Amino acid sequence: MLRVRTRPLRVLSEEQVEEIHEASLAILERVGVEVHGEEALPLLVRAGAEVEATTRRVRLPRGLVETALRSAPSRFTLHARNPARDIDIGGDCIALLPTSGPAMVHSLEGGRRSGTIDDLVNFVKLAQWSPLLDAAFRCVEPVDLPPATRHLDYLYAAIRYSDKPLLAVGPGAVQARDALALAALLAGGAERLRQRPSVAIVVNVDSPLRFSAETVATIIAFARAGQPLQITPFVLPGIVAPVTPAGALAQENAEALAGLALAQIAHPGAPVVYGSFAAETDMRSAAPLFGTGQGVWLEVAAGQLAQRYRLPHRGMGLLCTAAVPDAQAAWEKMNCLWSLAFSHTHVLPHAAGWLEGGLTAGYEQFVLDLEMLNGLAAFLGGYSVDPESLALETIADVGPGGSYLLTEHTLANYRRVSCLSSLIGCAGDAGAEADLRSLWQRANALWRRWLAEYAEPPIDPGLHEAVRDYVARRRRGEGQSWA
Amino acid sequence: MLRVRTRPLRVLSEEQVEEIHEASLAILERVGVEVHGEEALPLLVRAGAEVEATTRRVRLPRGLVETALRSAPSRFTLHARNPARDIDIGGDCIALLPTSGPAMVHSLEGGRRSGTIDDLVNFVKLAQWSPLLDAAFRCVEPVDLPPATRHLDYLYAAIRYSDKPLLAVGPGAVQARDALALAALLAGGAERLRQRPSVAIVVNVDSPLRFSAETVATIIAFARAGQPLQITPFVLPGIVAPVTPAGALAQENAEALAGLALAQIAHPGAPVVYGSFAAETDMRSAAPLFGTGQGVWLEVAAGQLAQRYRLPHRGMGLLCTAAVPDAQAAWEKMNCLWSLAFSHTHVLPHAAGWLEGGLTAGYEQFVLDLEMLNGLAAFLGGYSVDPESLALETIADVGPGGSYLLTEHTLANYRRVSCLSSLIGCAGDAGAEADLRSLWQRANALWRRWLAEYAEPPIDPGLHEAVRDYVARRRRGEGQSWA
């Protein structure tokens, strides 16, 4: 896994972190959140919340939030079907996850078109192949299949074509429970699953300050199953939160804390990742923009809050507004990349493939994103300082005005210290004109090679059969095996 | 001026900084440097260096280097013709300077072609116009004019079309002395110039470990005139330095310290900027690459050494290998940009316009680079945390599920917190294909507008006449007024 050992960046002083924290507690205590569905309200009342049943407004006293913060773990392991693929969430690790959600695909040959199940499987295979990515994900929605059962198609593909940890998808509690049921099959039962967190899910808060019935049901189901929740507000300042970054952050933090409290009330000790997702808003069009200076500031600041709470932090990803892998995409994504390097991120969603504000998954962009992460990994890995690398003997031998090109030291070391890209950073494009096609062609050749190199991970035939059987039964409309 | 108040990034531990420092002292003491020209050797002998006259090899004892480090200032002011344009070198300021050196120009209309005096004047005007850039510079070589007097054409343009601090150009001591003579004219004599450092120059070390006669003469002339020297090795690991980053850094540091020692011996207290310029080498072609993970590591590490010595640090700039403003250019430059944000840089050369490894200056790239720096400035400027920005009243008024779009708070604040680009980050290109021309057209419209908005800064007519007269006399081959 990618590890960050640099000192994290700070954009807020300690005092400012406390001011945001206090503002968030004030929001939860005085304004409260709206909580839908039938399960949560009795739990919240029992935990000391003040509930207005008619409006579903729930006000959370400070003590309730503080108790929840005490029971949430700071780090945990997300287990994989193949134990060699287990990943750490927390500490100095960053889990890199591919993008999820787009309904469109972009590729060199096909341009921009609807996603299909073949694309979904391709992306699962590419994520399985990648040494950098820590899990596969539903990079694209299989629009050619019936909506009601697409999550089953995804889960089957993720289990069959990847042995990395399983990531569940929404949007609702039905989908969440199917993922739990399949994860329990893989783990050997619900009790063993609880011992070994093996499937993680993202839930979004409906900002401002509202939890839908589906979100609440998912939080409660996952918390009780002991499976990790990534509770993530999606904040657009000026639209669903104050336009001022401090206010947007205070509200976002309040929302994340309310979700965390609900999870901890449902099951104390439930693994929760503190998610943040706040894009700068283009107030001319009310559209989100990604990779701007304000967006980076908001992400770093959210990371400081997560650190204050000693919670793993889910960052935002290599995001962009750009629709194709162009200069704008590189520009916006690089802003995201470097904030990551110096932030407190533990889970990076959308680490590869994201385009067009999340509407599109790009094949060539997927390759380019991994190459960006490779460069960052080289930087973060650093270089040794020792007698061999200091090379004083060689410096004396070469002397003033000499050449190092053919020295033994150069020949012995150059491969080890080099991290050159076959995609970017090469002077081969000198004189190239305004066409990006040569870059896209290089990226295209790479993902096609990776798909060719991909090998299906072994799966126990009985387990495979049980998974197929569950999916087939559910496709026929039979009941879920997870209550 | 751009200010960086974030905690600087570290890639070396304190111990590793000391190891590099000790290795550099060992190189200077045991291997030494080769020093050409007639002036330096007697000065170095007198200061305690061990000189082999036949080979011109000079070994510098540790004490000599330590004495030099004690006399160099940690910060100083570089004065401008217009005092409102004075800039601070050191502290938490970053002086942003345009690129210098390219012989080629790239623009939307003209593609890639040789630079002319018109281009040079255009770039001086654009640098004068820019609120972000702290000086004008010779962004492009006027290839249409005779080589021997091009530096005079540049100096005249820089003085006439800009009232920001004057930057001298090489490559030799003749050019350096003309810059000093003109700076003395502007300052009102050599003695007043010494009181008010007003012209800075870059000198490059011929790595490995060699100082040419021209470099030595320039160092001595500028040091004695009290004008700032940016002493900058240009290190290509595996070619002119060890291929291992630690060894390249130890040699680069030794070279910078040797130059600093020479300047301090010539004139104790002379203002010196610690320069570093180390590019990762593509060992397949022996060409430098810019904006790679290794390059960023080397720059951050060099900044740590400068900080150890309490010297202002000259970083590398927004560099790229890419030949045109494409995805690769954005990618490489963004790597440079973010290392800058967290490094110890005080002078950023090549902050705007650089393309193709420094062979080309780009008009549209100049605009794009300034836009990148704008985004960074927004991030570094940060956002307030106070009752108005926390917006608790508004959050309570809007409540769960509401909209902030038309609230008074949004309308009162959105302009202030927004730093949107008209170039990048807009969703307007959604659906765009592999052509970068629309981005280039937006950038083109901007630099043309800036040139139209540019206003010539006033200059005292007598001073203007004296400058023209000096340049005319020197063009006729008459002697320099600076000894």
Short mmCIF file of C-alpha atoms in Angstrom, two decimals, chain A residues 98-372:
data_model
loop_
_atom_site.label_atom_id
_atom_site.label_comp_id
_atom_site.label_asym_id
_atom_site.label_seq_id
_atom_site.Cartn_x
_atom_site.Cartn_y
_atom_site.Cartn_z
CA PRO A 98 -10.90 3.27 -8.54
CA THR A 99 -13.72 5.63 -9.42
CA SER A 100 -17.34 4.55 -9.05
CA GLY A 101 -20.66 5.78 -10.26
CA PRO A 102 -20.29 7.04 -13.85
CA ALA A 103 -22.91 5.97 -16.37
CA MET A 104 -20.73 6.98 -19.32
CA VAL A 105 -17.44 5.66 -20.64
CA HIS A 106 -14.74 7.49 -22.60
CA SER A 107 -12.14 5.76 -24.71
CA LEU A 108 -9.89 6.57 -27.63
CA GLU A 109 -11.83 4.44 -30.08
CA GLY A 110 -15.37 4.84 -28.80
CA GLY A 111 -15.36 8.44 -27.67
CA ARG A 112 -18.04 9.08 -25.06
CA ARG A 113 -20.85 6.51 -24.83
CA SER A 114 -23.02 4.66 -22.29
CA GLY A 115 -21.35 2.12 -20.02
CA THR A 116 -21.98 -1.60 -20.43
CA ILE A 117 -21.39 -4.73 -18.39
CA ASP A 118 -18.32 -5.41 -20.57
CA ASP A 119 -16.87 -2.07 -19.50
CA LEU A 120 -17.67 -2.82 -15.87
CA VAL A 121 -15.86 -6.17 -16.10
CA ASN A 122 -12.93 -4.58 -17.92
CA PHE A 123 -12.48 -2.02 -15.16
CA VAL A 124 -12.74 -4.69 -12.46
CA LYS A 125 -9.99 -6.60 -14.25
CA LEU A 126 -7.83 -3.49 -14.62
CA ALA A 127 -8.22 -2.71 -10.91
CA GLN A 128 -7.35 -6.30 -10.04
CA TRP A 129 -4.30 -6.11 -12.32
CA SER A 130 -3.03 -2.80 -10.93
CA PRO A 131 -0.38 -3.11 -8.21
CA LEU A 132 -1.37 0.36 -6.95
CA LEU A 133 -5.13 -0.04 -6.58
CA ASP A 134 -6.31 -1.73 -3.39
CA ALA A 135 -9.73 -2.89 -4.60
CA ALA A 136 -11.93 -3.11 -7.67
CA PHE A 137 -15.07 -1.03 -7.90
CA ARG A 138 -18.06 -0.31 -10.08
CA CYS A 139 -16.17 2.14 -12.31
CA VAL A 140 -19.12 2.33 -14.64
CA GLU A 141 -22.83 1.61 -14.46
CA PRO A 142 -23.85 -1.27 -16.79
CA VAL A 143 -26.58 0.71 -18.50
CA ASP A 144 -27.32 -2.24 -20.82
CA LEU A 145 -28.67 -4.28 -17.88
CA PRO A 146 -31.89 -3.84 -15.84
CA PRO A 147 -31.43 -1.16 -13.13
CA ALA A 148 -32.97 -3.20 -10.31
CA THR A 149 -30.34 -5.93 -10.48
CA ARG A 150 -27.26 -4.07 -11.71
CA HIS A 151 -25.74 -4.13 -8.25
CA LEU A 152 -25.84 -7.95 -8.41
CA ASP A 153 -24.04 -7.92 -11.75
CA TYR A 154 -21.42 -5.66 -10.25
CA LEU A 155 -21.01 -7.71 -7.06
CA TYR A 156 -20.69 -10.94 -9.03
CA ALA A 157 -18.04 -9.39 -11.30
CA ALA A 158 -16.13 -7.94 -8.34
CA ILE A 159 -16.10 -11.32 -6.57
CA ARG A 160 -15.28 -13.40 -9.63
CA TYR A 161 -12.69 -11.20 -11.33
CA SER A 162 -10.95 -9.78 -8.26
CA ASP A 163 -9.68 -11.18 -4.98
CA LYS A 164 -9.16 -7.75 -3.44
CA PRO A 165 -11.53 -6.45 -0.71
CA LEU A 166 -15.17 -6.11 -1.71
CA LEU A 167 -16.71 -2.65 -2.05
CA ALA A 168 -20.50 -2.51 -1.91
CA VAL A 169 -22.60 -0.07 -3.89
CA GLY A 170 -25.87 1.73 -3.23
CA PRO A 171 -27.99 3.56 -3.73
CA GLY A 172 -30.27 1.81 -1.26
CA ALA A 173 -30.57 -0.62 1.60
CA VAL A 174 -31.58 -3.48 -0.72
CA GLN A 175 -28.27 -3.21 -2.51
CA ALA A 176 -26.40 -2.87 0.78
CA ARG A 177 -28.00 -6.01 2.21
CA ASP A 178 -27.15 -8.04 -0.90
CA ALA A 179 -23.54 -7.02 -0.50
CA LEU A 180 -23.62 -8.08 3.16
CA ALA A 181 -25.20 -11.39 2.23
CA LEU A 182 -22.53 -12.13 -0.38
CA ALA A 183 -19.74 -10.98 1.94
CA ALA A 184 -21.10 -13.35 4.57
CA LEU A 185 -21.04 -16.18 2.03
CA LEU A 186 -17.39 -15.39 1.29
CA ALA A 187 -16.48 -15.07 4.97
CA GLY A 188 -18.30 -18.24 6.01
CA GLY A 189 -21.26 -16.73 7.82
CA ALA A 190 -22.42 -13.50 9.44
CA GLU A 191 -20.54 -14.11 12.68
CA ARG A 192 -17.23 -14.72 10.90
CA LEU A 193 -17.91 -11.67 8.75
CA ARG A 194 -18.29 -9.56 11.89
CA GLN A 195 -14.86 -10.76 13.06
CA ARG A 196 -13.33 -9.91 9.70
CA PRO A 197 -14.63 -6.69 8.13
CA SER A 198 -14.69 -7.62 4.45
CA VAL A 199 -17.06 -5.29 2.66
CA ALA A 200 -17.12 -1.50 2.83
CA ILE A 201 -19.77 0.92 1.65
CA VAL A 202 -20.08 4.65 1.07
CA VAL A 203 -23.17 6.46 2.29
CA ASN A 204 -23.85 10.05 1.34
CA VAL A 205 -25.63 12.53 3.51
CA ASP A 206 -28.29 14.57 1.73
CA SER A 207 -26.80 17.92 2.54
CA PRO A 208 -27.87 20.06 4.20
CA LEU A 209 -28.32 17.98 7.32
CA ARG A 210 -30.69 15.27 6.06
CA PHE A 211 -30.38 11.48 6.23
CA SER A 212 -32.71 9.59 3.90
CA ALA A 213 -34.45 6.38 4.95
CA GLU A 214 -32.16 4.38 2.63
CA THR A 215 -29.04 5.95 4.10
CA VAL A 216 -30.20 5.34 7.64
CA ALA A 217 -31.06 1.72 6.91
CA THR A 218 -27.66 1.18 5.28
CA ILE A 219 -25.82 2.77 8.20
CA ILE A 220 -27.65 0.58 10.70
CA ALA A 221 -27.26 -2.63 8.67
CA PHE A 222 -23.54 -2.14 8.06
CA ALA A 223 -22.80 -0.99 11.62
CA ARG A 224 -24.58 -4.02 13.09
CA ALA A 225 -22.76 -6.31 10.66
CA GLY A 226 -19.45 -4.78 11.78
CA GLN A 227 -18.65 -3.70 8.22
CA PRO A 228 -16.96 -0.38 7.44
CA LEU A 229 -19.06 2.66 6.61
CA GLN A 230 -17.62 5.61 4.76
CA ILE A 231 -19.99 8.38 5.80
CA THR A 232 -19.59 11.17 3.32
CA PRO A 233 -21.46 14.45 3.01
CA PHE A 234 -21.42 15.93 -0.48
CA VAL A 235 -21.19 19.62 0.06
CA LEU A 236 -21.52 22.27 -2.62
CA PRO A 237 -20.86 25.62 -0.91
CA GLY A 238 -23.47 28.19 -1.82
CA ILE A 239 -25.98 25.51 -2.84
CA VAL A 240 -26.35 22.99 0.00
CA ALA A 241 -24.00 24.65 2.50
CA PRO A 242 -22.73 28.13 3.33
CA VAL A 243 -20.72 29.61 0.47
CA THR A 244 -17.90 30.46 2.87
CA PRO A 245 -15.42 27.57 3.25
CA ALA A 246 -15.41 27.72 7.06
CA GLY A 247 -19.20 27.43 7.20
CA ALA A 248 -19.28 24.68 4.58
CA LEU A 249 -16.71 22.80 6.63
CA ALA A 250 -18.63 23.24 9.89
CA GLN A 251 -21.78 21.86 8.28
CA GLU A 252 -19.94 19.03 6.51
CA ASN A 253 -18.31 18.08 9.79
CA ALA A 254 -21.65 18.17 11.61
CA GLU A 255 -23.11 15.83 8.99
CA ALA A 256 -20.20 13.39 9.21
CA LEU A 257 -20.43 13.40 13.02
CA ALA A 258 -24.20 12.80 12.94
CA GLY A 259 -23.70 9.77 10.67
CA LEU A 260 -20.90 8.51 12.89
CA ALA A 261 -23.11 8.92 15.96
CA LEU A 262 -25.91 6.94 14.33
CA ALA A 263 -23.50 4.13 13.44
CA GLN A 264 -22.02 4.03 16.94
CA ILE A 265 -25.47 4.07 18.55
CA ALA A 266 -26.55 1.18 16.32
CA HIS A 267 -23.38 -0.74 17.18
CA PRO A 268 -20.68 0.74 19.41
CA GLY A 269 -17.24 0.15 17.90
CA ALA A 270 -18.51 -0.06 14.32
CA PRO A 271 -15.70 0.84 11.91
CA VAL A 272 -16.40 4.22 10.35
CA VAL A 273 -14.37 6.27 7.91
CA TYR A 274 -14.80 10.04 8.19
CA GLY A 275 -15.66 11.12 4.66
CA SER A 276 -15.51 14.58 3.16
CA PHE A 277 -16.52 15.66 -0.30
CA ALA A 278 -16.75 19.39 -0.88
CA ALA A 279 -16.34 20.88 -4.32
CA GLU A 280 -16.04 24.54 -5.12
CA THR A 281 -19.21 25.73 -6.81
CA ASP A 282 -19.22 27.67 -10.05
CA MET A 283 -21.87 30.17 -8.96
CA ARG A 284 -22.53 31.12 -12.59
CA SER A 285 -23.99 27.67 -13.26
CA ALA A 286 -24.34 26.12 -9.76
CA ALA A 287 -22.08 23.29 -11.04
CA PRO A 288 -19.35 21.69 -8.97
CA LEU A 289 -15.73 22.30 -9.97
CA PHE A 290 -12.92 19.95 -9.05
CA GLY A 291 -9.24 20.48 -8.38
CA THR A 292 -9.51 24.19 -7.58
CA GLY A 293 -7.53 25.98 -4.87
CA GLN A 294 -10.64 26.21 -2.69
CA GLY A 295 -11.42 22.51 -3.18
CA VAL A 296 -7.93 21.53 -2.10
CA TRP A 297 -8.17 23.79 0.95
CA LEU A 298 -11.49 22.21 1.95
CA GLU A 299 -10.06 18.70 1.63
CA VAL A 300 -6.94 19.43 3.66
CA ALA A 301 -9.05 21.15 6.32
CA ALA A 302 -11.44 18.16 6.51
CA GLY A 303 -8.41 15.90 6.96
CA GLN A 304 -7.34 17.99 9.93
CA LEU A 305 -10.75 17.45 11.53
CA ALA A 306 -10.55 13.70 10.93
CA GLN A 307 -7.14 13.74 12.58
CA ARG A 308 -8.53 15.64 15.56
CA TYR A 309 -11.06 12.82 15.99
CA ARG A 310 -8.45 10.11 15.33
CA LEU A 311 -10.66 8.70 12.60
CA PRO A 312 -9.54 7.34 9.24
CA HIS A 313 -10.25 9.98 6.60
CA ARG A 314 -11.75 9.42 3.16
CA GLY A 315 -10.54 12.09 0.77
CA MET A 316 -11.99 12.97 -2.59
CA GLY A 317 -9.87 11.44 -5.33
CA LEU A 318 -8.18 12.49 -8.54
CA LEU A 319 -11.11 14.56 -9.68
CA CYS A 320 -11.65 16.89 -12.59
CA THR A 321 -14.29 18.88 -14.34
CA ALA A 322 -12.69 18.11 -17.71
CA ALA A 323 -14.58 15.72 -19.96
CA VAL A 324 -11.59 14.09 -21.70
CA PRO A 325 -7.97 13.41 -20.67
CA ASP A 326 -6.71 16.84 -21.66
CA ALA A 327 -4.62 19.62 -20.13
CA GLN A 328 -7.50 20.65 -17.89
CA ALA A 329 -7.87 17.09 -16.57
CA ALA A 330 -4.14 16.90 -15.77
CA TRP A 331 -4.26 20.34 -14.15
CA GLU A 332 -7.25 19.60 -11.93
CA LYS A 333 -6.17 16.09 -10.99
CA MET A 334 -2.66 17.20 -10.09
CA ASN A 335 -4.11 19.69 -7.62
CA CYS A 336 -5.97 16.79 -6.03
CA LEU A 337 -2.90 14.54 -6.12
CA TRP A 338 -0.61 16.85 -4.23
CA SER A 339 -3.13 17.79 -1.57
CA LEU A 340 -3.38 14.06 -0.97
CA ALA A 341 0.35 13.75 -0.45
CA PHE A 342 0.32 16.23 2.39
CA SER A 343 -3.13 15.64 3.80
CA HIS A 344 -4.41 13.07 6.28
CA THR A 345 -6.12 10.88 3.71
CA HIS A 346 -6.49 7.16 4.46
CA VAL A 347 -8.93 6.17 1.75
CA LEU A 348 -8.73 7.75 -1.68
CA PRO A 349 -11.82 6.97 -3.76
CA HIS A 350 -11.90 7.93 -7.45
CA ALA A 351 -8.14 7.39 -7.62
CA ALA A 352 -8.35 6.26 -11.25
CA GLY A 353 -10.73 6.82 -14.13
CA TRP A 354 -12.82 9.82 -13.08
CA LEU A 355 -13.78 12.33 -15.78
CA GLU A 356 -16.39 15.04 -16.33
CA GLY A 357 -17.32 15.66 -12.71
CA GLY A 358 -17.97 11.96 -12.20
CA LEU A 359 -20.32 11.46 -15.14
CA THR A 360 -17.76 9.51 -17.17
CA ALA A 361 -15.14 6.84 -16.56
CA GLY A 362 -12.20 7.01 -18.96
CA TYR A 363 -10.09 4.06 -20.00
CA GLU A 364 -7.09 6.16 -21.01
CA GLN A 365 -7.68 8.44 -18.03
CA PHE A 366 -7.56 5.38 -15.77
CA VAL A 367 -4.04 4.65 -17.05
CA LEU A 368 -2.95 8.29 -16.77
CA ASP A 369 -4.22 8.51 -13.20
CA LEU A 370 -2.25 5.44 -12.18
CA GLU A 371 0.83 7.02 -13.76
CA MET A 372 0.28 10.18 -11.70
#
